[in-house]
Short mmCIF file of C-alpha atoms in Angstrom, two decimals:
data_model
loop_
_atom_site.label_atom_id
_atom_site.label_comp_id
_atom_site.label_asym_id
_atom_site.label_seq_id
_atom_site.Cartn_x
_atom_site.Cartn_y
_atom_site.Cartn_z
CA MET A 1130 -3.42 29.58 -134.25
CA SER A 1131 0.40 29.91 -134.94
CA TYR A 1132 3.05 28.73 -132.77
CA THR A 1133 4.57 32.42 -133.18
CA SER A 1134 1.11 33.89 -132.22
CA LEU A 1135 1.48 31.62 -128.48
CA ILE A 1136 5.01 32.54 -128.06
CA ASP A 1137 4.84 35.77 -128.93
CA PRO A 1138 5.42 38.22 -125.36
CA LYS A 1139 2.77 41.21 -126.87
CA ASN A 1140 0.00 38.11 -125.98
CA VAL A 1141 1.02 37.53 -123.00
CA SER A 1142 -1.63 38.88 -119.78
CA GLN A 1143 -0.42 40.41 -116.62
CA MET A 1144 -2.07 37.37 -114.95
CA GLU A 1145 0.90 34.99 -116.86
CA ARG A 1146 4.71 34.99 -116.28
CA LEU A 1147 6.48 36.89 -119.03
CA ASN A 1148 10.08 35.43 -118.37
CA ASP A 1149 11.30 33.57 -115.26
CA ARG A 1150 12.53 37.02 -114.06
CA GLN A 1151 9.40 37.93 -113.07
CA VAL A 1152 7.36 37.10 -109.71
CA VAL A 1153 3.85 37.04 -108.67
CA ASN A 1154 2.41 40.11 -106.75
CA ASN A 1155 0.49 40.70 -104.03
CA ALA A 1156 -2.17 41.19 -106.73
CA GLY A 1157 -1.77 38.13 -108.33
CA GLY A 1158 -0.20 39.42 -111.57
CA TYR A 1159 3.26 39.11 -112.91
CA VAL A 1160 6.04 42.02 -112.26
CA PHE A 1161 9.73 42.22 -111.65
CA ALA A 1162 10.90 41.60 -108.58
CA LEU A 1163 13.79 44.24 -107.09
CA ASP A 1164 16.59 43.85 -106.29
CA ILE A 1165 17.82 43.82 -102.46
CA TRP A 1166 19.69 47.36 -102.56
CA ALA A 1167 16.57 48.97 -104.92
CA ARG A 1168 14.41 47.26 -102.13
CA LEU A 1169 16.56 48.55 -99.59
CA ASP A 1170 16.18 52.45 -100.90
CA ARG A 1171 12.72 51.81 -101.03
CA PHE A 1172 12.09 50.68 -97.09
CA LEU A 1173 15.26 53.41 -96.34
CA VAL A 1174 12.55 56.25 -98.00
CA LEU A 1175 9.18 54.85 -97.42
CA GLY A 1176 9.79 52.90 -94.19
CA SER A 1177 6.84 50.01 -93.77
CA ASP A 1178 4.94 51.28 -90.65
CA ALA A 1179 1.27 51.73 -92.37
CA PRO A 1180 0.30 49.30 -94.70
CA THR A 1181 -0.53 48.74 -97.99
CA TYR A 1182 -4.40 47.39 -99.66
CA TYR A 1183 -2.61 43.99 -99.70
CA GLN A 1184 -0.28 44.00 -96.87
CA SER A 1185 -0.46 44.55 -92.74
CA ALA A 1186 2.52 46.72 -91.57
CA ARG A 1187 3.82 43.79 -89.98
CA LYS A 1188 4.01 41.65 -92.47
CA LEU A 1189 5.31 44.41 -94.79
CA THR A 1190 8.25 45.41 -92.33
CA ARG A 1191 9.19 41.00 -91.83
CA GLU A 1192 9.63 40.83 -95.69
CA ASN A 1193 11.75 44.46 -95.54
CA ALA A 1194 13.98 43.09 -92.40
CA LYS A 1195 14.77 39.99 -94.50
CA SER A 1196 15.73 42.28 -97.23
CA VAL A 1197 17.69 44.79 -95.34
CA GLU A 1198 19.35 41.25 -93.82
CA ALA A 1199 20.38 40.13 -97.17
CA CYS A 1200 21.95 43.31 -97.31
CA TRP A 1201 24.30 43.06 -94.50
CA LYS A 1202 25.14 39.50 -95.33
CA ALA A 1203 26.28 40.90 -99.61
CA ASP A 1204 28.09 43.69 -98.51
CA HIS A 1205 28.21 45.30 -95.26
CA ARG A 1206 30.60 48.07 -96.32
CA ARG A 1207 27.79 49.38 -99.03
CA THR A 1208 25.07 48.27 -96.27
CA ALA A 1209 26.30 51.03 -93.82
CA ASP A 1210 27.15 53.79 -96.61
CA ARG A 1211 23.57 53.75 -97.90
CA ILE A 1212 22.34 53.74 -94.75
CA VAL A 1213 24.74 56.83 -93.79
CA GLU A 1214 24.24 58.68 -96.83
CA ILE A 1215 19.79 58.30 -97.32
CA SER A 1216 19.56 59.28 -93.69
CA LYS A 1217 22.12 62.35 -93.83
CA ALA A 1218 21.07 63.58 -97.14
CA GLY A 1219 16.89 63.94 -95.69
CA ARG A 1220 15.97 61.66 -98.84
CA ALA A 1221 13.25 60.27 -96.33
CA PRO A 1222 10.14 62.24 -94.61
CA LYS A 1223 11.64 59.91 -91.22
CA ASN A 1224 14.55 58.64 -89.66
CA SER A 1225 13.57 55.58 -88.39
CA PRO A 1226 13.86 53.11 -90.74
CA ALA A 1227 17.42 54.20 -91.12
CA ILE A 1228 17.85 53.19 -87.37
CA PHE A 1229 15.66 50.50 -88.11
CA ALA A 1230 18.18 48.91 -90.97
CA LEU A 1231 21.58 49.63 -88.34
CA ALA A 1232 19.79 47.97 -85.68
CA LEU A 1233 19.46 44.64 -88.03
CA GLY A 1234 22.80 44.99 -89.27
CA THR A 1235 24.10 44.39 -85.36
CA LEU A 1236 22.71 40.73 -85.03
CA SER A 1237 25.26 40.04 -88.18
CA ASP A 1238 26.82 36.94 -87.46
CA ASP A 1239 29.40 38.61 -88.83
CA VAL A 1240 31.46 40.56 -86.94
CA ALA A 1241 32.68 43.12 -89.45
CA ALA A 1242 28.98 44.08 -90.80
CA ARG A 1243 27.99 44.37 -86.85
CA ARG A 1244 30.92 46.71 -86.36
CA ALA A 1245 30.09 48.93 -89.74
CA ALA A 1246 26.49 49.06 -87.74
CA LEU A 1247 27.04 50.73 -84.70
CA ASP A 1248 30.13 52.49 -86.66
CA ALA A 1249 27.30 54.21 -88.35
CA VAL A 1250 25.00 55.02 -85.31
CA THR A 1251 26.48 58.21 -84.50
CA SER A 1252 25.96 59.46 -87.81
CA VAL A 1253 22.53 58.03 -88.19
CA CYS A 1254 21.40 58.87 -84.86
CA ARG A 1255 21.69 62.88 -84.33
CA THR A 1256 19.25 63.27 -82.13
CA ALA A 1257 18.92 61.70 -78.50
CA SER A 1258 15.70 60.67 -79.74
CA HIS A 1259 17.24 58.60 -82.15
CA LEU A 1260 19.74 57.46 -79.94
CA PHE A 1261 16.59 56.08 -77.88
CA GLU A 1262 14.76 54.78 -80.71
CA PHE A 1263 18.24 52.34 -81.10
CA ALA A 1264 18.20 51.56 -77.80
CA ALA A 1265 14.47 50.11 -77.55
CA LEU A 1266 15.22 48.11 -80.87
CA ILE A 1267 18.18 46.30 -79.63
CA ASP A 1268 16.03 45.34 -76.40
CA ALA A 1269 13.06 44.52 -79.24
CA LEU A 1270 15.41 42.53 -81.42
CA GLY A 1271 17.14 40.30 -78.37
CA ARG A 1272 20.45 41.84 -79.69
CA GLY A 1273 21.48 42.53 -75.48
CA TRP A 1274 23.68 45.22 -74.94
CA GLY A 1275 27.53 43.35 -74.89
CA ARG A 1276 30.40 45.38 -74.91
CA SER A 1277 30.44 46.83 -78.44
CA VAL A 1278 27.10 47.94 -78.38
CA SER A 1279 27.66 49.89 -75.00
CA ARG A 1280 30.68 51.08 -76.43
CA ALA A 1281 28.58 52.31 -79.72
CA ILE A 1282 26.25 54.17 -77.16
CA SER A 1283 29.02 55.79 -74.84
CA GLY A 1284 30.67 57.36 -77.92
CA TRP A 1285 27.30 59.11 -79.00
CA TYR A 1286 27.91 61.43 -75.88
CA GLU A 1287 31.49 61.24 -76.22
CA ASN A 1288 31.76 62.61 -79.44
CA ARG A 1289 30.27 65.86 -78.59
CA SER A 1290 30.85 69.02 -76.66
CA PRO A 1291 29.12 69.76 -73.29
CA ASP A 1292 27.18 72.55 -74.93
CA LYS A 1293 26.11 70.34 -77.90
CA LEU A 1294 25.21 67.22 -75.11
CA ALA A 1295 23.60 69.83 -73.07
CA TYR A 1296 21.12 71.01 -75.73
CA GLN A 1297 19.69 67.16 -76.26
CA MET A 1298 19.98 66.33 -72.92
CA THR A 1299 17.10 69.39 -72.48
CA LYS A 1300 15.26 68.97 -75.47
CA TYR A 1301 14.91 65.54 -76.22
CA ARG A 1302 14.73 63.75 -71.94
CA SER A 1303 12.22 60.92 -72.68
CA ARG A 1304 11.28 58.97 -75.36
CA ASN A 1305 10.73 55.19 -76.11
CA GLY A 1306 10.53 54.38 -72.86
CA TYR A 1307 14.56 56.04 -72.17
CA THR A 1308 15.89 58.71 -70.53
CA HIS A 1309 19.65 59.77 -70.43
CA GLU A 1310 19.67 58.48 -66.81
CA ARG A 1311 18.54 55.29 -67.69
CA VAL A 1312 21.38 54.57 -70.53
CA ILE A 1313 24.40 56.77 -68.95
CA GLN A 1314 23.19 54.26 -66.29
CA ARG A 1315 23.73 51.64 -68.56
CA VAL A 1316 27.02 52.13 -70.33
CA HIS A 1317 28.79 54.38 -68.75
CA PRO A 1318 29.98 57.25 -70.74
CA LYS A 1319 33.76 58.19 -70.11
CA ALA A 1320 34.91 62.17 -69.19
CA ALA A 1321 38.09 63.26 -68.88
CA ASP A 1322 39.33 64.53 -65.27
CA GLY A 1323 39.20 68.31 -66.26
CA ASP A 1324 36.36 68.43 -68.50
CA ALA A 1325 34.16 69.69 -65.51
CA GLN A 1326 30.94 70.14 -67.50
CA ARG A 1327 30.52 66.64 -68.92
CA ILE A 1328 31.15 65.12 -65.70
CA ALA A 1329 28.14 67.67 -63.71
CA LEU A 1330 26.24 66.79 -67.37
CA TYR A 1331 26.20 62.61 -66.45
CA ARG A 1332 25.89 63.71 -62.92
CA TRP A 1333 22.64 65.95 -63.16
CA ALA A 1334 21.37 63.16 -66.04
CA CYS A 1335 21.22 60.45 -63.22
CA GLU A 1336 20.54 62.56 -60.41
CA GLY A 1337 23.82 63.03 -58.72
CA ASN A 1338 25.62 65.24 -56.53
CA LEU A 1339 27.52 68.05 -59.19
CA ASP A 1340 30.48 68.17 -56.03
CA GLY A 1341 30.80 71.28 -57.38
CA HIS A 1342 31.00 70.92 -60.93
CA VAL A 1343 28.89 73.41 -63.10
CA LEU A 1344 26.28 72.61 -65.17
CA PRO A 1345 26.51 74.24 -68.55
CA GLU A 1346 24.37 77.73 -69.39
CA LEU A 1347 21.88 75.87 -70.90
CA VAL A 1348 20.87 73.63 -68.40
CA LEU A 1349 21.10 75.99 -65.99
CA ALA A 1350 18.51 78.34 -67.95
CA HIS A 1351 15.88 75.61 -68.56
CA LEU A 1352 16.68 74.47 -64.88
CA ALA A 1353 15.16 78.30 -64.11
CA ALA A 1354 12.81 77.83 -66.73
CA MET A 1355 10.42 74.87 -65.35
CA LYS A 1356 10.20 76.96 -61.82
CA THR A 1357 9.12 79.84 -63.59
CA GLU A 1358 4.80 80.38 -63.46
CA LYS A 1359 4.31 82.87 -65.15
CA ALA A 1360 5.29 83.77 -68.36
CA SER A 1361 7.23 87.04 -67.63
CA GLU A 1362 9.49 85.04 -65.50
CA LEU A 1363 10.05 82.73 -68.56
CA ILE A 1364 9.79 85.11 -71.52
CA PRO A 1365 13.35 86.92 -70.85
CA LEU A 1366 14.96 83.21 -70.43
CA ILE A 1367 13.52 82.20 -73.63
CA GLU A 1368 14.68 84.92 -75.61
CA LYS A 1369 18.61 85.63 -73.83
CA HIS A 1370 18.83 81.58 -74.16
CA GLU A 1371 17.19 80.74 -77.23
CA LEU A 1372 15.19 77.91 -75.49
CA THR A 1373 13.04 75.54 -77.84
CA TRP A 1374 9.24 75.06 -76.95
CA GLU A 1375 10.93 71.15 -75.76
CA GLN A 1376 12.87 72.95 -73.06
CA ILE A 1377 10.05 74.92 -71.27
CA PRO A 1378 7.39 73.75 -68.81
CA THR A 1379 4.20 72.49 -70.44
CA TRP A 1380 1.82 74.97 -68.89
CA ALA A 1381 3.24 77.49 -71.08
CA LEU A 1382 2.58 76.28 -74.64
CA THR A 1383 -0.98 77.22 -73.67
CA ASP A 1384 -0.08 81.16 -73.88
CA ALA A 1385 -0.12 82.93 -77.04
CA LYS A 1386 2.94 85.96 -76.13
CA VAL A 1387 5.16 82.25 -75.22
CA TRP A 1388 5.11 81.32 -78.33
CA GLU A 1389 5.70 84.67 -80.09
CA ALA A 1390 9.14 84.64 -78.05
CA LEU A 1391 9.89 80.82 -79.03
CA LEU A 1392 9.24 81.34 -82.60
CA PRO A 1393 12.25 82.95 -83.64
CA ASN A 1394 13.87 79.50 -82.10
CA LEU A 1395 11.17 77.29 -83.68
CA GLY A 1396 13.27 74.67 -86.56
CA MET A 1397 11.25 74.36 -89.67
CA THR A 1398 9.91 70.99 -88.50
CA ALA A 1399 8.98 72.25 -84.89
CA LEU A 1400 7.29 75.42 -86.87
CA LEU A 1401 5.52 72.21 -89.10
CA ARG A 1402 4.18 70.83 -85.75
CA ASN A 1403 2.96 73.06 -83.97
CA LEU A 1404 1.05 75.77 -87.30
CA GLY A 1405 -2.25 74.57 -85.98
CA THR A 1406 -1.57 76.11 -82.44
CA LEU A 1407 0.19 78.83 -83.12
CA THR A 1408 -2.91 80.15 -85.33
CA ASP A 1409 -5.71 78.54 -82.17
CA LEU A 1410 -3.93 80.59 -79.88
CA GLY A 1411 -3.89 83.60 -82.85
CA VAL A 1412 -0.39 83.99 -83.47
CA VAL A 1413 -0.85 83.09 -86.55
CA LYS A 1414 -3.96 85.20 -87.87
CA PRO A 1415 -5.40 86.44 -91.43
CA LEU A 1416 -4.42 89.71 -90.86
CA GLY A 1417 -1.83 90.71 -88.71
CA GLY A 1418 -0.37 88.40 -86.08
CA ARG A 1419 3.13 86.72 -86.75
CA THR A 1420 1.92 85.25 -90.06
CA SER A 1421 4.28 87.11 -92.49
CA GLU A 1422 7.09 86.06 -90.22
CA VAL A 1423 6.00 82.32 -90.68
CA ALA A 1424 5.00 82.54 -94.26
CA ASP A 1425 8.80 83.68 -94.83
CA LYS A 1426 10.22 81.64 -93.03
CA LEU A 1427 8.19 78.72 -94.61
CA THR A 1428 9.51 79.85 -98.31
CA ASP A 1429 12.80 80.64 -97.03
CA ALA A 1430 14.88 78.24 -99.74
CA GLU A 1431 18.06 78.38 -97.97
CA ALA A 1432 16.32 77.60 -94.87
CA VAL A 1433 14.19 74.74 -96.34
CA ARG A 1434 17.48 73.42 -97.95
CA GLN A 1435 19.06 73.92 -95.06
CA SER A 1436 16.60 72.10 -92.28
CA ARG A 1437 16.60 69.35 -95.21
CA LEU A 1438 12.43 69.31 -94.79
CA HIS A 1439 11.02 66.76 -96.47
CA PRO A 1440 8.46 67.81 -98.98
CA TYR A 1441 6.83 64.49 -97.55
CA SER A 1442 6.66 65.80 -94.55
CA ILE A 1443 5.63 69.07 -95.93
CA LEU A 1444 2.71 67.71 -97.83
CA ASN A 1445 1.79 66.07 -94.79
CA ALA A 1446 1.89 69.16 -92.74
CA LEU A 1447 -0.16 70.85 -95.36
CA ALA A 1448 -3.31 68.36 -95.11
CA VAL A 1449 -3.40 68.40 -91.76
CA TYR A 1450 -3.25 72.39 -91.59
CA ARG A 1451 -5.89 72.53 -93.88
CA SER A 1452 -8.25 70.29 -92.06
CA GLY A 1453 -8.52 72.66 -89.39
CA LYS A 1454 -8.39 69.69 -86.48
CA SER A 1455 -5.33 68.47 -84.79
CA VAL A 1456 -4.70 63.92 -86.25
CA LYS A 1457 -3.74 63.41 -82.19
CA GLY A 1458 -6.07 65.41 -79.19
CA GLU A 1459 -9.12 67.92 -79.51
CA ARG A 1460 -7.24 71.41 -80.66
CA THR A 1461 -9.38 73.20 -83.68
CA TRP A 1462 -7.87 76.10 -85.36
CA GLY A 1463 -9.10 78.24 -88.42
CA PRO A 1464 -6.50 77.71 -91.62
CA VAL A 1465 -5.40 80.98 -92.84
CA SER A 1466 -4.62 81.08 -96.57
CA ASN A 1467 -1.78 83.00 -96.42
CA VAL A 1468 -0.10 79.59 -93.96
CA ILE A 1469 -1.56 76.67 -97.11
CA ASP A 1470 -0.09 79.11 -99.67
CA ALA A 1471 3.50 79.40 -98.15
CA LEU A 1472 3.04 75.14 -97.70
CA ASP A 1473 2.39 75.26 -101.17
CA ASP A 1474 5.23 77.14 -102.36
CA ALA A 1475 7.63 74.88 -99.41
CA PHE A 1476 6.63 71.73 -101.05
CA TYR A 1477 8.36 72.67 -104.38
CA LEU A 1478 11.51 74.28 -102.36
CA ALA A 1479 11.85 71.10 -100.65
CA PHE A 1480 12.71 68.84 -104.41
CA GLY A 1481 15.18 71.76 -104.70
CA ASN A 1482 16.29 73.11 -107.98
CA VAL A 1483 15.88 71.08 -111.21
CA GLU A 1484 16.83 71.85 -114.22
CA PRO A 1485 13.92 71.43 -117.20
CA THR A 1486 15.08 68.88 -119.96
CA GLY A 1487 12.23 69.79 -122.61
CA LYS A 1488 11.21 66.36 -122.77
CA ARG A 1489 7.51 65.15 -123.31
CA HIS A 1490 6.52 63.88 -120.73
CA LEU A 1491 2.95 61.96 -119.55
CA LEU A 1492 2.89 62.34 -115.92
CA SER A 1493 0.46 58.77 -115.06
CA LEU A 1494 -1.01 58.71 -112.21
CA ASP A 1495 -2.44 55.38 -110.71
CA VAL A 1496 -5.86 55.51 -108.96
CA SER A 1497 -7.07 52.24 -108.57
CA GLY A 1498 -8.32 50.87 -104.90
CA SER A 1499 -4.89 49.79 -103.60
CA MET A 1500 -3.78 53.04 -103.61
CA GLY A 1501 -5.89 54.89 -101.23
CA THR A 1502 -4.16 53.48 -98.27
CA ALA A 1503 -2.60 55.59 -96.04
CA MET A 1504 1.01 56.45 -96.62
CA ILE A 1505 4.20 56.62 -94.21
CA GLY A 1506 1.87 56.75 -91.81
CA GLY A 1507 0.50 59.97 -92.70
CA VAL A 1508 -3.01 61.25 -93.57
CA LEU A 1509 -2.64 61.60 -96.73
CA SER A 1510 -3.60 58.06 -99.62
CA ALA A 1511 -0.37 57.16 -102.02
CA ARG A 1512 -3.03 58.22 -104.65
CA GLU A 1513 -3.06 61.53 -103.05
CA ALA A 1514 0.72 61.86 -102.54
CA SER A 1515 1.29 60.32 -105.61
CA ALA A 1516 -0.60 63.35 -107.44
CA ALA A 1517 1.23 66.21 -105.35
CA MET A 1518 4.56 64.15 -106.53
CA SER A 1519 3.70 64.46 -110.33
CA MET A 1520 3.08 68.63 -109.36
CA ALA A 1521 6.76 69.07 -108.74
CA THR A 1522 7.56 67.68 -112.04
CA ALA A 1523 4.94 69.11 -114.04
CA ARG A 1524 6.28 72.13 -112.64
CA SER A 1525 9.70 72.36 -113.45
CA GLU A 1526 8.79 70.62 -117.15
CA LYS A 1527 6.71 72.48 -119.51
CA HIS A 1528 5.66 70.31 -121.45
CA HIS A 1529 3.68 67.53 -119.42
CA HIS A 1530 0.21 65.95 -119.80
CA PHE A 1531 -1.30 64.23 -117.05
CA VAL A 1532 -3.17 60.52 -117.30
CA GLY A 1533 -5.18 58.62 -114.37
CA PHE A 1534 -5.64 55.20 -114.96
CA GLY A 1535 -6.71 52.28 -112.92
CA HIS A 1536 -8.03 49.15 -115.01
CA SER A 1537 -8.92 51.92 -118.14
CA ILE A 1538 -7.74 55.65 -118.60
CA HIS A 1539 -9.40 58.79 -116.56
CA LYS A 1540 -9.27 62.19 -117.76
CA LEU A 1541 -7.64 64.18 -114.84
CA GLY A 1542 -8.68 68.23 -114.49
CA ILE A 1543 -5.11 68.60 -113.17
CA SER A 1544 -3.36 71.63 -113.94
CA SER A 1545 0.54 73.31 -113.31
CA LYS A 1546 -0.87 76.34 -112.23
CA MET A 1547 -3.24 74.39 -109.59
CA SER A 1548 -2.52 74.51 -105.46
CA LEU A 1549 -1.38 71.25 -103.72
CA PRO A 1550 -5.09 71.26 -102.31
CA GLU A 1551 -7.17 71.66 -105.44
CA VAL A 1552 -4.61 68.67 -107.13
CA ILE A 1553 -5.47 66.19 -103.73
CA ARG A 1554 -9.13 67.33 -103.87
CA SER A 1555 -9.81 66.32 -107.67
CA ILE A 1556 -7.60 62.98 -107.46
CA SER A 1557 -10.10 61.96 -104.34
CA ASP A 1558 -13.32 62.34 -106.71
CA LEU A 1559 -12.02 59.56 -109.15
CA PRO A 1560 -13.85 55.84 -109.33
CA PHE A 1561 -11.92 53.41 -108.03
CA GLY A 1562 -10.75 50.14 -109.60
CA ARG A 1563 -8.80 47.51 -110.91
CA THR A 1564 -4.99 48.27 -112.39
CA ASP A 1565 -3.07 47.93 -115.32
CA CYS A 1566 -0.34 50.07 -115.63
CA SER A 1567 0.13 49.28 -119.24
CA ALA A 1568 -2.74 51.60 -119.60
CA PRO A 1569 -0.70 54.79 -119.95
CA MET A 1570 1.31 53.57 -123.09
CA LEU A 1571 -1.45 51.63 -125.21
CA HIS A 1572 -3.02 55.15 -124.71
CA ALA A 1573 -0.64 57.48 -125.70
CA LEU A 1574 -0.44 55.02 -128.68
CA LYS A 1575 -4.26 54.93 -129.07
CA ALA A 1576 -4.42 58.84 -129.29
CA GLY A 1577 -1.29 59.76 -131.07
CA LEU A 1578 0.53 61.12 -127.93
CA GLU A 1579 3.99 62.27 -128.88
CA VAL A 1580 5.62 60.94 -125.35
CA ASP A 1581 9.58 61.05 -124.29
CA ALA A 1582 9.07 60.07 -120.72
CA PHE A 1583 6.11 57.62 -119.49
CA VAL A 1584 6.08 58.22 -115.58
CA VAL A 1585 3.74 55.93 -113.62
CA TYR A 1586 3.17 56.24 -110.44
CA THR A 1587 1.99 53.73 -108.84
CA ASP A 1588 2.27 50.79 -105.58
CA ASN A 1589 3.00 47.75 -108.61
CA GLU A 1590 -0.05 45.53 -107.45
CA THR A 1591 -0.83 45.67 -111.76
CA TYR A 1592 -2.86 42.48 -112.51
CA MET A 1593 -5.87 43.38 -114.94
CA GLY A 1594 -3.63 44.20 -118.67
CA SER A 1595 -3.75 41.78 -121.21
CA MET A 1596 -0.11 43.02 -122.04
CA HIS A 1597 2.79 43.66 -119.33
CA PRO A 1598 3.50 47.20 -119.11
CA SER A 1599 7.21 46.50 -120.20
CA GLU A 1600 5.95 44.86 -123.67
CA ALA A 1601 3.28 48.15 -123.83
CA LEU A 1602 6.64 50.39 -123.50
CA LYS A 1603 8.47 48.44 -126.46
CA LYS A 1604 5.29 48.66 -128.46
CA TYR A 1605 5.01 51.95 -128.28
CA ARG A 1606 8.33 52.58 -129.07
CA ARG A 1607 8.35 50.51 -132.45
CA GLU A 1608 5.11 52.03 -133.64
CA THR A 1609 6.15 55.35 -133.36
CA GLY A 1610 9.68 55.22 -133.31
CA ILE A 1611 10.26 57.67 -130.57
CA PRO A 1612 12.86 55.79 -127.63
CA ALA A 1613 10.36 56.80 -125.01
CA LYS A 1614 11.27 56.13 -121.35
CA LEU A 1615 9.86 54.36 -118.39
CA ILE A 1616 9.84 55.71 -115.12
CA VAL A 1617 7.69 53.89 -112.30
CA ALA A 1618 7.94 55.66 -109.07
CA GLY A 1619 6.84 52.96 -106.83
CA MET A 1620 5.18 54.39 -104.32
CA THR A 1621 5.17 51.81 -101.31
CA SER A 1622 7.81 49.76 -99.68
CA THR A 1623 6.94 46.43 -101.47
CA GLY A 1624 9.86 44.20 -103.95
CA PHE A 1625 7.98 44.87 -107.14
CA SER A 1626 8.62 46.97 -110.11
CA ILE A 1627 6.42 47.04 -113.73
CA ALA A 1628 9.69 48.03 -114.89
CA ASP A 1629 12.36 45.69 -117.01
CA PRO A 1630 16.14 45.73 -115.19
CA ASN A 1631 17.08 44.56 -118.37
CA ASP A 1632 16.22 47.68 -120.68
CA ALA A 1633 18.09 50.81 -120.12
CA GLY A 1634 15.06 52.74 -120.94
CA MET A 1635 13.21 51.69 -117.78
CA PHE A 1636 14.06 53.50 -114.63
CA ASP A 1637 12.35 52.46 -110.96
CA ILE A 1638 12.74 55.06 -108.32
CA VAL A 1639 11.47 55.30 -105.18
CA GLY A 1640 8.48 57.47 -104.48
CA PHE A 1641 9.02 60.42 -102.39
CA ASP A 1642 12.48 60.29 -102.37
CA SER A 1643 13.27 63.61 -101.81
CA ASP A 1644 15.70 63.62 -104.61
CA ALA A 1645 13.16 61.71 -106.80
CA VAL A 1646 12.30 64.66 -109.29
CA SER A 1647 16.08 65.54 -109.85
CA LEU A 1648 16.62 61.76 -110.70
CA MET A 1649 14.20 61.63 -113.21
CA ALA A 1650 15.35 64.29 -115.22
CA ASP A 1651 18.78 63.79 -114.72
CA PHE A 1652 17.52 59.94 -116.37
CA VAL A 1653 15.23 61.46 -119.16
CA ARG A 1654 18.35 63.67 -119.87
CA ALA A 1655 20.65 61.10 -120.57
#
């Protein structure tokens, strides 16, 4: 054997290191390591509250925590800004990773880093539920509530108008073992002498004497609602004061007429969570009821945009609603097709308007065994979620083709005209096995496919191939003359990617970032 063939990277299997920039993944294959900033993005969007095929949620969280701490140490300003940016833009299905990342920043040895983390609390913890989660994390991390932490949490109360504070205090009364009484008594937020309503809110939360101070009208309406025993007494209060379902007594949540009154006040997230309840109670039904109103609300592009409703949240809600039973509890319902169709439309609306590139896309779905674990703590596997995500590109790009891969190529009967439930069902019936992420590029070469952009949705746990994916792309480029690009959509928050960071034609993105489809189009277009 010649020395030329011995050093040729095309002959290096994925179980061997291609160069010194590679690291071993959880499956034993060699891939490229994400830098700390790319991994921060993955964690902020995908979180680590669900285990992967190879790692427990605890182990994955510890790994990500070390990476986040490295970001705080390397550049605290950049870290804080990125956390705020992704959180406020609604690019993640959950805000919990951003809150956790801020809490880690408060542990820094650098005073400036701690200050940057605490300064971002109001921006990231936009609801009392978020604030209580942050408080619980501070306790769990052993940080303690020193002067700077107390000042940051006090600022959350002090920087809201009495009306907005009243809304938060009546809607989110307790979370994570915290109440407003517990927090206020711990941090003692300030109120000016003339700020009678704020003083009243603090005293009411702590069950103190109001001493003539008048509570905001919303709190008085909430208190009146909590004393009601009949729907006929409660509904006028809901309609007059626009009360939400969290601000009324629990007995009322089994009454269809109460839910009809609540419907105009339901935010998009609350609507998603309560679709099963609305259907079970007959507010939503196949013919009649308030079905058209619900469907119209879900497919209102401007409402979806303003609510920052995340596509994964919609997809997860669709899977639960279509199943006809709640994930927790015993509630069941008969799914209504109009609502399923509306959720399907809402999913694509949540990605925003994407300008087509006109390029030829090979949408390559990793259907190996390791993609079978639940994603982001939901009911869908990473495999099913990636299939749905690929549909957002397929809907915008006329020239596309689907393939599935494990250790070989699988033909997929997926069409951009299919509904999301059909797509998920088709991907769930495939035989699963080991992973070779070079398969899409080698298949395209063998089949004579003309591809401008390979989009690979994967957990990056590849190890089976006789050639590294990055080398397979280079081989495709050489033999076809097409300057094809590779986009890797990482579907778990591990620190790996098959994309070579030194190749400008390869791009790693976070799977289910709400901006992902637009970012992919921009990269392909560039």
